Coordinates of C-alpha atoms (C1' of nucleotides) in Angstrom, one line a residue:
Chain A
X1 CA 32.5 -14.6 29.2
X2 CA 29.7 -12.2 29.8
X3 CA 27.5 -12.8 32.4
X4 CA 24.0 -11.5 32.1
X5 CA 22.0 -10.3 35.4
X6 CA 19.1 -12.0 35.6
X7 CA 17.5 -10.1 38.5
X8 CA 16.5 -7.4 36.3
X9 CA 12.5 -7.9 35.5
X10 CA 12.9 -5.9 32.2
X11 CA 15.7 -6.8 29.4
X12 CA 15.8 -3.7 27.3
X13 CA 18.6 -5.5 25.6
X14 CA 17.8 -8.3 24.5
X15 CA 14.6 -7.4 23.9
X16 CA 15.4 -4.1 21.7
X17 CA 17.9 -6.3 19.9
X18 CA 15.0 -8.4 19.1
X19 CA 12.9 -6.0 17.8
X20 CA 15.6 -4.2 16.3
X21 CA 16.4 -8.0 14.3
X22 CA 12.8 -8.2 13.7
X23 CA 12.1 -4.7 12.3
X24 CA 15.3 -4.9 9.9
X25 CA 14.3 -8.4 8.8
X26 CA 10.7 -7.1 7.8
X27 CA 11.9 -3.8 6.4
X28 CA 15.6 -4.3 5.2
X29 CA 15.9 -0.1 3.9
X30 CA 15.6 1.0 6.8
X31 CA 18.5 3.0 8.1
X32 CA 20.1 3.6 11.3
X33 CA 18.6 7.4 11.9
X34 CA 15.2 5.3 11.5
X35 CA 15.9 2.5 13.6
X36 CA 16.9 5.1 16.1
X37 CA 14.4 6.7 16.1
X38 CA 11.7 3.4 16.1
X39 CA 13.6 2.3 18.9
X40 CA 13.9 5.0 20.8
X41 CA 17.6 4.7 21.9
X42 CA 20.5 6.6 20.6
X43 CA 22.0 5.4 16.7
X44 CA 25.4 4.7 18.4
X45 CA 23.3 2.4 20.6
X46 CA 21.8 0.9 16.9
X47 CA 25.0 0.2 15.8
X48 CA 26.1 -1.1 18.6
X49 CA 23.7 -3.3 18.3
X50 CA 24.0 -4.6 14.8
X51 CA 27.3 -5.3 15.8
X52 CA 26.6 -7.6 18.1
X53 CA 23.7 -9.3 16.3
X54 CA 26.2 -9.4 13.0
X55 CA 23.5 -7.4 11.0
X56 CA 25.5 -5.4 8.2
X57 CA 24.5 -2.0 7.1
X58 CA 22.0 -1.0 5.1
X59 CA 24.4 -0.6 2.3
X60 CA 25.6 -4.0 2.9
X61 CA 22.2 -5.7 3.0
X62 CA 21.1 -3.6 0.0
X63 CA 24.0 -5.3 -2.0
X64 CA 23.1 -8.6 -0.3
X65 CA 19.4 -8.6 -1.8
X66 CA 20.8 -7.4 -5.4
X67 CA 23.7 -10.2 -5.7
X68 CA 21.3 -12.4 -4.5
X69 CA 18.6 -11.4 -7.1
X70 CA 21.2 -10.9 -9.9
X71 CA 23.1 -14.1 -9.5
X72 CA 22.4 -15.7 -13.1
X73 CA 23.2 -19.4 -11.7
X74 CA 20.7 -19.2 -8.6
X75 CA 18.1 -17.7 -10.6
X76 CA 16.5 -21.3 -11.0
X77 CA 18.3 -23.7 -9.8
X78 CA 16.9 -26.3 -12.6
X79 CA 20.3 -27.2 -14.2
X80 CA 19.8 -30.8 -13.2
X81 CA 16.9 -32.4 -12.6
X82 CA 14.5 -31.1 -9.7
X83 CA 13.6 -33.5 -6.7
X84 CA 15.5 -36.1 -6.0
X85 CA 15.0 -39.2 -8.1
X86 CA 14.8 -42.0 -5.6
X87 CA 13.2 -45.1 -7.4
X88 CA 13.9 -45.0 -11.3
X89 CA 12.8 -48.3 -14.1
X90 CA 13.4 -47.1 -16.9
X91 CA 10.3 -47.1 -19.5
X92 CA 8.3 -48.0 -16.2
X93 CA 8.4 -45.8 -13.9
X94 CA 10.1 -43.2 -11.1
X95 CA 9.7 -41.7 -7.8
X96 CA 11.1 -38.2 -6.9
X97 CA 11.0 -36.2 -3.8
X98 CA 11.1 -32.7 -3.6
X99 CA 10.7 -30.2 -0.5
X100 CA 9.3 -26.9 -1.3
X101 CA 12.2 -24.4 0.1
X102 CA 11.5 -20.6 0.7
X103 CA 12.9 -19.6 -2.8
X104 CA 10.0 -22.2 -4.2
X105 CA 7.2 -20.2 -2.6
X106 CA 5.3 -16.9 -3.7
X107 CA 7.0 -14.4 -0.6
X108 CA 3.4 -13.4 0.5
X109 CA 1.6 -16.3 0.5
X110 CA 3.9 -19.4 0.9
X111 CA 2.7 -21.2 -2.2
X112 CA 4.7 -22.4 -4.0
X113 CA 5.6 -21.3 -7.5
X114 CA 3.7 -23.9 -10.2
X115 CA 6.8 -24.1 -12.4
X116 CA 8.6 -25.8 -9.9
X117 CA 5.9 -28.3 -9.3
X118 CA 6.1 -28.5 -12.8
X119 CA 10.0 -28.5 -12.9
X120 CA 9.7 -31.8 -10.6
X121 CA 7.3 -33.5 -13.1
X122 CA 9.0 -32.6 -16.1
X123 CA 12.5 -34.0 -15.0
X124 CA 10.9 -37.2 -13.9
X125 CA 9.0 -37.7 -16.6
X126 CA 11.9 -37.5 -19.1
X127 CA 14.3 -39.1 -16.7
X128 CA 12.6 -41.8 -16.8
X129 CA 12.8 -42.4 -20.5
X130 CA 15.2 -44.7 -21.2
X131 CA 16.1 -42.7 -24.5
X132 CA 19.2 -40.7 -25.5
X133 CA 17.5 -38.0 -25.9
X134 CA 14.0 -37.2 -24.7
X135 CA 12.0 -33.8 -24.6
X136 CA 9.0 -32.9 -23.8
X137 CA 6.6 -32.5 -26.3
X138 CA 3.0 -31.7 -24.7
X139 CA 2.3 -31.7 -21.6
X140 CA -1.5 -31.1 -19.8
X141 CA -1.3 -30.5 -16.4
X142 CA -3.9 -29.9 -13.0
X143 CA -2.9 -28.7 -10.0
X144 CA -5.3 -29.9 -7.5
X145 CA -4.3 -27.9 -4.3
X146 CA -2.0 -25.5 -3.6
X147 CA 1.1 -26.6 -2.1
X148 CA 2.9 -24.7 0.9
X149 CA 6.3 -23.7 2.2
X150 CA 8.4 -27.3 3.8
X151 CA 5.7 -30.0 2.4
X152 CA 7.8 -32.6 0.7
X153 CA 6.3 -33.5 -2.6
X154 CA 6.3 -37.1 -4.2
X155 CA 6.2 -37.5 -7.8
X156 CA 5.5 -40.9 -9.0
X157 CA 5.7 -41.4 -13.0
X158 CA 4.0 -44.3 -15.2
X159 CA 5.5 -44.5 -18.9
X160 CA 1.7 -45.4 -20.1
X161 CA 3.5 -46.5 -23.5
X162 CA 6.3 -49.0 -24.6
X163 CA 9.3 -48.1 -26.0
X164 CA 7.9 -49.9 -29.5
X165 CA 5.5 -47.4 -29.9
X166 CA 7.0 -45.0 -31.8
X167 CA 8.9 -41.8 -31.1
X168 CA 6.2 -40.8 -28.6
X169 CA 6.3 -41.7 -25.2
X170 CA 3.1 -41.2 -22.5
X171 CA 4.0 -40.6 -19.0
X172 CA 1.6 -39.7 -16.4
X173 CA 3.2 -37.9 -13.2
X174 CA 1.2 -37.6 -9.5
X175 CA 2.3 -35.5 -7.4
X176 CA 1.4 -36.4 -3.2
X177 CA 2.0 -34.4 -0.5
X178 CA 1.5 -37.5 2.4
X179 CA -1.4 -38.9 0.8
X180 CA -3.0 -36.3 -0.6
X181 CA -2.7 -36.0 -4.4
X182 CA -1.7 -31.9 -5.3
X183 CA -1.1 -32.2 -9.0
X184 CA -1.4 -34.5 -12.3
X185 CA -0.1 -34.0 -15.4
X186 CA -0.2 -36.2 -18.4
X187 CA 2.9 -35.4 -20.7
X188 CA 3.8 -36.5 -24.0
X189 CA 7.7 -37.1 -24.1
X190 CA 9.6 -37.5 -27.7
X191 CA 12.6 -39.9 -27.7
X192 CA 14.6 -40.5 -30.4
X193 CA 15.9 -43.5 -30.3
X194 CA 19.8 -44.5 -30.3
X195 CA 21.1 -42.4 -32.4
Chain B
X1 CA 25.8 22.7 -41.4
X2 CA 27.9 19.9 -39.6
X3 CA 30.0 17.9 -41.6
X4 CA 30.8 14.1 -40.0
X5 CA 35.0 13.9 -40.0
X6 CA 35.3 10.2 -38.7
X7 CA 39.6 10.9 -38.6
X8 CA 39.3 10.6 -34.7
X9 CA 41.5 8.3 -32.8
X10 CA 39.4 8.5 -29.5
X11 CA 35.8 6.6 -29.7
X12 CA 33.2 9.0 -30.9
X13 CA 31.0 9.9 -27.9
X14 CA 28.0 8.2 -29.0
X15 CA 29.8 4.7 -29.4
X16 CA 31.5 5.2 -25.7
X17 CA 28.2 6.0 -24.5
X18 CA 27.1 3.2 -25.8
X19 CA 29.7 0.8 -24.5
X20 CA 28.9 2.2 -21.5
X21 CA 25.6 1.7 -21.2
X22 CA 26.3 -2.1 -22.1
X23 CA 29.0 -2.1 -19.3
X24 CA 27.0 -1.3 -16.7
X25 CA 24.0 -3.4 -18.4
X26 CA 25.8 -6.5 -18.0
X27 CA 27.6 -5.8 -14.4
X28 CA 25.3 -3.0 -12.7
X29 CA 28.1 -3.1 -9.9
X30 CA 30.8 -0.9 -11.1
X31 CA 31.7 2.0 -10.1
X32 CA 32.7 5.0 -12.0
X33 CA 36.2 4.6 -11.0
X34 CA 36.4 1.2 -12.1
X35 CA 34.4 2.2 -15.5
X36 CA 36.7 5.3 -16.2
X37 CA 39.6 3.0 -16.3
X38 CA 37.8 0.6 -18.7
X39 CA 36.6 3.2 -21.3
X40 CA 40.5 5.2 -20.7
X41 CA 38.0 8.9 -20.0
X42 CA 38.3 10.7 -17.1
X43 CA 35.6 10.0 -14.0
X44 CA 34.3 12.9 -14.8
X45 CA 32.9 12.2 -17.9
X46 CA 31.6 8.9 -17.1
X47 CA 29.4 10.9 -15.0
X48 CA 28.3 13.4 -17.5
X49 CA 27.5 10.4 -19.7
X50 CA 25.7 8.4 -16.7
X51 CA 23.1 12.0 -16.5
X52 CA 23.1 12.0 -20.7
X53 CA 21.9 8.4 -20.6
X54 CA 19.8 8.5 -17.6
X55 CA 22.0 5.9 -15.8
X56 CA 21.8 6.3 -12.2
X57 CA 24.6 5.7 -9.8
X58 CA 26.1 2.5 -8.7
X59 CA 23.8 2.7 -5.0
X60 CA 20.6 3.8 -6.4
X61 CA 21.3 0.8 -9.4
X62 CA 21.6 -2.0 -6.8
X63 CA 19.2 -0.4 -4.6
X64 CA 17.0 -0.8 -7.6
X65 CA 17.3 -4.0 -7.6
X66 CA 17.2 -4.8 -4.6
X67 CA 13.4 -3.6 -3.9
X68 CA 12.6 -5.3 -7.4
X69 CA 13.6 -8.5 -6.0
X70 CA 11.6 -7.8 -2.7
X71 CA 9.0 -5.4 -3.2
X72 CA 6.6 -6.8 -0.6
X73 CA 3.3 -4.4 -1.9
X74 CA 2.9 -4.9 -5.5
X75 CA 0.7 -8.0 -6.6
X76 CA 3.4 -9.4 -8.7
X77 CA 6.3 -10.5 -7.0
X78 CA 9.3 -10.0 -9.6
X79 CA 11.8 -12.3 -7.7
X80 CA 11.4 -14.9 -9.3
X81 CA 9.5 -14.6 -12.7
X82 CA 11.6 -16.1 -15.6
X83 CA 12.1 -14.0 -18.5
X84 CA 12.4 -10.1 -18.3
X85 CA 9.0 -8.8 -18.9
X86 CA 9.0 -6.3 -20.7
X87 CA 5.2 -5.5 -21.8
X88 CA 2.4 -5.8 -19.0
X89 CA -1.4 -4.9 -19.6
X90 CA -2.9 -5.9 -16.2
X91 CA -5.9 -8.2 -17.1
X92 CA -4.9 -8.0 -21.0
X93 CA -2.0 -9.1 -22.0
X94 CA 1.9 -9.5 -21.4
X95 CA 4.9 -10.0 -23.3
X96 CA 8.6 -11.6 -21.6
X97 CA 11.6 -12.1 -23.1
X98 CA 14.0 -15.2 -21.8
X99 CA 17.1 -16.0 -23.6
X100 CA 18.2 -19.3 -23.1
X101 CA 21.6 -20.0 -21.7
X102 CA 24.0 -22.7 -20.9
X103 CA 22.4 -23.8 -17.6
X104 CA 19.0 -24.1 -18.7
X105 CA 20.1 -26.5 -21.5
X106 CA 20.7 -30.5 -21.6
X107 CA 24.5 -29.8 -21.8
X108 CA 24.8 -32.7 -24.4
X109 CA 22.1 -31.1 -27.0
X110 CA 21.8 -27.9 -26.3
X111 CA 18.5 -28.1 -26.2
X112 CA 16.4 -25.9 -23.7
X113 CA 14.4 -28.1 -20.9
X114 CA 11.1 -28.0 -21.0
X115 CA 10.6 -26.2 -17.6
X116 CA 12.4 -23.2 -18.2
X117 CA 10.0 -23.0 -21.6
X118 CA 7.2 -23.5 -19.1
X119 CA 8.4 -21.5 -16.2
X120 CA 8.8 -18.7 -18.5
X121 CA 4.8 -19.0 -19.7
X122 CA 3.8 -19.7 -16.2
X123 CA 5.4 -16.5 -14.7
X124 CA 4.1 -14.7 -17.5
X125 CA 0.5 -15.9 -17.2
X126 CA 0.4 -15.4 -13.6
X127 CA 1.6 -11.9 -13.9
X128 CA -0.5 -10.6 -16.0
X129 CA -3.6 -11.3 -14.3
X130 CA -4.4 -8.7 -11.5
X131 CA -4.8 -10.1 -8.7
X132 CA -4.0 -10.4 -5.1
X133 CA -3.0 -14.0 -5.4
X134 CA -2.8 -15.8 -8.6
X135 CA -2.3 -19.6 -9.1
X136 CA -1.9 -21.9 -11.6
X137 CA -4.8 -24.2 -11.7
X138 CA -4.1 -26.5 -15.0
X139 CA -2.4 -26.0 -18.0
X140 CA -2.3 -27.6 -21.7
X141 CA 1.2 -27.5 -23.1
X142 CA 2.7 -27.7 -26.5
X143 CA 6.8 -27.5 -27.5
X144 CA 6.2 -27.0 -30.5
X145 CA 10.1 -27.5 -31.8
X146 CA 13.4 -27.4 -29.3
X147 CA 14.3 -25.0 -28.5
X148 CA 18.3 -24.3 -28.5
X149 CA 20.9 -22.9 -26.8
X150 CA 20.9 -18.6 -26.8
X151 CA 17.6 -18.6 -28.5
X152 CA 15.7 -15.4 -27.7
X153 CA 12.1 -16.7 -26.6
X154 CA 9.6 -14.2 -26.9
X155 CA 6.2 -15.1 -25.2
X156 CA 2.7 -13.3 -25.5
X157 CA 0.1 -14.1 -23.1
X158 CA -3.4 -12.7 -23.9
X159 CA -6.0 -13.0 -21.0
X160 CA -8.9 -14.8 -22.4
X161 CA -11.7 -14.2 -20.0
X162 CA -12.0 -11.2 -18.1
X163 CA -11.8 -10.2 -13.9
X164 CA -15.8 -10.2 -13.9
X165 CA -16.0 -13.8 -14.8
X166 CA -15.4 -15.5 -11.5
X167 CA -12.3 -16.9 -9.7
X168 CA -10.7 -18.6 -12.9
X169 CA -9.0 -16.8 -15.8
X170 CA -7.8 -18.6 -19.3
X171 CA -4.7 -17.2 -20.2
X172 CA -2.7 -18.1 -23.6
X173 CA 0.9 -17.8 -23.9
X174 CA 2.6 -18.4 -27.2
X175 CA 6.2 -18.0 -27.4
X176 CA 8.4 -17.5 -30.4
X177 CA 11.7 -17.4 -31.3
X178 CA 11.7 -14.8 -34.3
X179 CA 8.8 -15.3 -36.3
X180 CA 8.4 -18.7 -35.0
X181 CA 6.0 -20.5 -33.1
X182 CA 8.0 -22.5 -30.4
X183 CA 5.6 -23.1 -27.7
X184 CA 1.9 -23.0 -26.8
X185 CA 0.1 -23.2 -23.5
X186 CA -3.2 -22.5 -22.2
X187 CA -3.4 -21.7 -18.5
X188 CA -7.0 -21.5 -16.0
X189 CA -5.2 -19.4 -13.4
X190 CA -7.1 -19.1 -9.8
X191 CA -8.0 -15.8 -9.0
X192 CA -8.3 -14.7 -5.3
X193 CA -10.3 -11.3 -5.5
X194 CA -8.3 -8.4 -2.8
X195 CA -11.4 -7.1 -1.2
Chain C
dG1 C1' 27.8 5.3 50.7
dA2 C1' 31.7 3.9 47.6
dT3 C1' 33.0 1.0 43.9
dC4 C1' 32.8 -1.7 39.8
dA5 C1' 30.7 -3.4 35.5
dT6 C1' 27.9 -2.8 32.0
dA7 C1' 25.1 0.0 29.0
dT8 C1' 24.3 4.0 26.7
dT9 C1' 25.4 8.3 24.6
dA10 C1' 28.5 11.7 22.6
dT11 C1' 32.4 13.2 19.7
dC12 C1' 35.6 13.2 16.3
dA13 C1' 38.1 11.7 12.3
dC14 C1' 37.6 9.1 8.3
dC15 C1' 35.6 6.5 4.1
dA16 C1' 33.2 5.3 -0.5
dG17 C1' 30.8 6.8 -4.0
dG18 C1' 28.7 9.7 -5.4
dT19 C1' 26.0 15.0 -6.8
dA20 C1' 26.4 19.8 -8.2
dC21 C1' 28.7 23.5 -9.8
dT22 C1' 32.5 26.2 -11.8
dA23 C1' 36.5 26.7 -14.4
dA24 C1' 40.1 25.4 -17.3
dT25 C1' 41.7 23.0 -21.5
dC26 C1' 41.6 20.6 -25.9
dC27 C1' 40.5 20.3 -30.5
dA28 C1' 38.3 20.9 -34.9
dG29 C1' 35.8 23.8 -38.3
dT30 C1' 34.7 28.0 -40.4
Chain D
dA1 C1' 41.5 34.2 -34.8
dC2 C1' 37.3 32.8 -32.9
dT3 C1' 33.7 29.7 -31.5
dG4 C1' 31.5 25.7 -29.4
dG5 C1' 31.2 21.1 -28.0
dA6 C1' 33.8 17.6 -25.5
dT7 C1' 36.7 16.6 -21.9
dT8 C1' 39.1 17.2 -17.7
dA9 C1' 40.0 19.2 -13.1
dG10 C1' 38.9 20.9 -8.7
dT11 C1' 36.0 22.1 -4.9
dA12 C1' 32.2 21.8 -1.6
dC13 C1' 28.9 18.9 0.0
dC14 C1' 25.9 14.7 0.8
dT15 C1' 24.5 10.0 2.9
dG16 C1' 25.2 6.3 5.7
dG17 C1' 28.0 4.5 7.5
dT18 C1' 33.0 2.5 10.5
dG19 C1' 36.3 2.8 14.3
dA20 C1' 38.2 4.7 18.3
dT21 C1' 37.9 7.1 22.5
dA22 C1' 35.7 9.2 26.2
dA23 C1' 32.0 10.7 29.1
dT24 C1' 27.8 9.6 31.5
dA25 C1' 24.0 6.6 33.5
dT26 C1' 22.3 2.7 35.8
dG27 C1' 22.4 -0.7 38.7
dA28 C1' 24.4 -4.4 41.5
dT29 C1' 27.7 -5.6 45.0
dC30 C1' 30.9 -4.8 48.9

DNA sequence: GATCATATTATCACCAGGTACTAATCCAGT
DNA sequence: ACTGGATTAGTACCTGGTGATAATATGATC
């Protein structure tokens, strides 16, 4: 139960905590004796502080970043299919959604990566193959705009040829943000029938 | 001079060295402790092997990798390209290396989705240019043959048209696996000059 | 002004995971 | 028997902390 005072016109707390969240979270090396010294206040006062805030140490949040980076199964998260398939007829067509997450995005920039706007097409467009096996054979893609950090993205698929026709399969994926078309790609999908 | 006697019981030091070196390759988080009870040598000489090889020690590894994966000033952010990239000549060319493993297969075929084949080009392509910001604009994709399950896929990109030639570059990426042609993609990457 | 709570600073002991250096020991080959 | 590389041992020291305890500062409240 701690009460705060709120009479006081200046919160060095709070506000040095904030600042001290902020300059870790922008610079994540930066150790105590620095932060100290940034903040002006004494390092117990530092550590005091990422106590309260939960903020490991630098050590900590070193070996954080490198798990995080090194984890083999999180590198791409593209075992299944990417998006979320919400309409599917087979040989017809599909519907997928797909938001574009922080780990989808170039760090600087908040575009997102084009393989995953890629990824999205690709898995529809062989999902929706009704085939025992299907795999991409060509693919020619555009991407119209860029697309940015949280915009959802809707792929719609069109099988452009029967299952008669061959081995071959045509599928043309569009990809909307709202209704704003971001990306088009025309893919030739093999399918080898049965077994 | 030196005869070879090979009547040891212990490892030979090269071969420990080398196991090592693989050790430590494929879980950077050990310690020396934890590696001198693997290889049955004192601590001690781990560490004279770590300075022989040039291995650094367990902080400054994951500390390594922890600025790779967020290295906020270089023009290629490394956090999530696909493949190790091994070879870079800014504006020229590139070479990556991505072996496929279990999660980027279909589990039933062992055959490598197409996105990882394509993320691995795409990452590749857009590295290699140097640029502030580089983005995919279109591509024209060929799998040439499936790809399978720990296949080593090298990939080449060679920047056809150079920085002076506006805000789109053509890059080609062909990947093999050995001596073989397994994929083919030509990429216009959008070019946002820094100044 | 005296008192109480909170905030801040100061110390001290300790830890992991090392480096750097020195010295001892093993072990084989000539 | 002596030599030299490989191995092991031991010590001092380093960074970047944790954890506990105590002293001091700054107000707010009685």
């Amino acid at each position: 139960m701690i009460k705060v005072v709120r009479a006081i016109e200046r919160l060095p707390k709070r506000e040095r905590q904030q600042q001290l969240a902020r300059l870790i979270e922008d610079n994540p090396f930066m150790t105590d004796r620095e932060l100290n010294r940034r903040l002006k206040v004494s390092i117990q006062t530092i550590r005091l502080d990422r106590l309260e805030l939960g903020i490991p140490e630098l050590r900590e949040r070193i070996k954080l970043m490198a798990e995080r980076s090194y984890d083999p199964v999180r590198s791409l998260p593209m075992h299944e299919i990417i998006g979320d398939i919400i309409d599917l007829q087979l040989d017809k067509s599909g519907i997928s959604i797909f938001e574009i997450r922080e780990e989808h995005v170039f760090s600087r920039t908040g575009i997102a990566r084009g393989h995953h706007i890629f990824a999205q097409a690709n898995s529809l467009a062989v999902a929706v193959i009704d085939d025992e096996i299907a795999l991409t054979a060509s693919a020619d893609l555009r991407f119209i705009r860029s697309i940015k950090l949280h915009e959802k993205c809707i792929a719609k698929a069109y099988v452009r040829s029967g299952p008669g026709e061959g081995s071959k399969a045509k599928v043309e994926v569009i990809t909307y943000v709202g209704e704003e078309m971001v990306f088009q790609g025309h893919f030739v999908v093999f399918r080898s029938k049965g077994e």
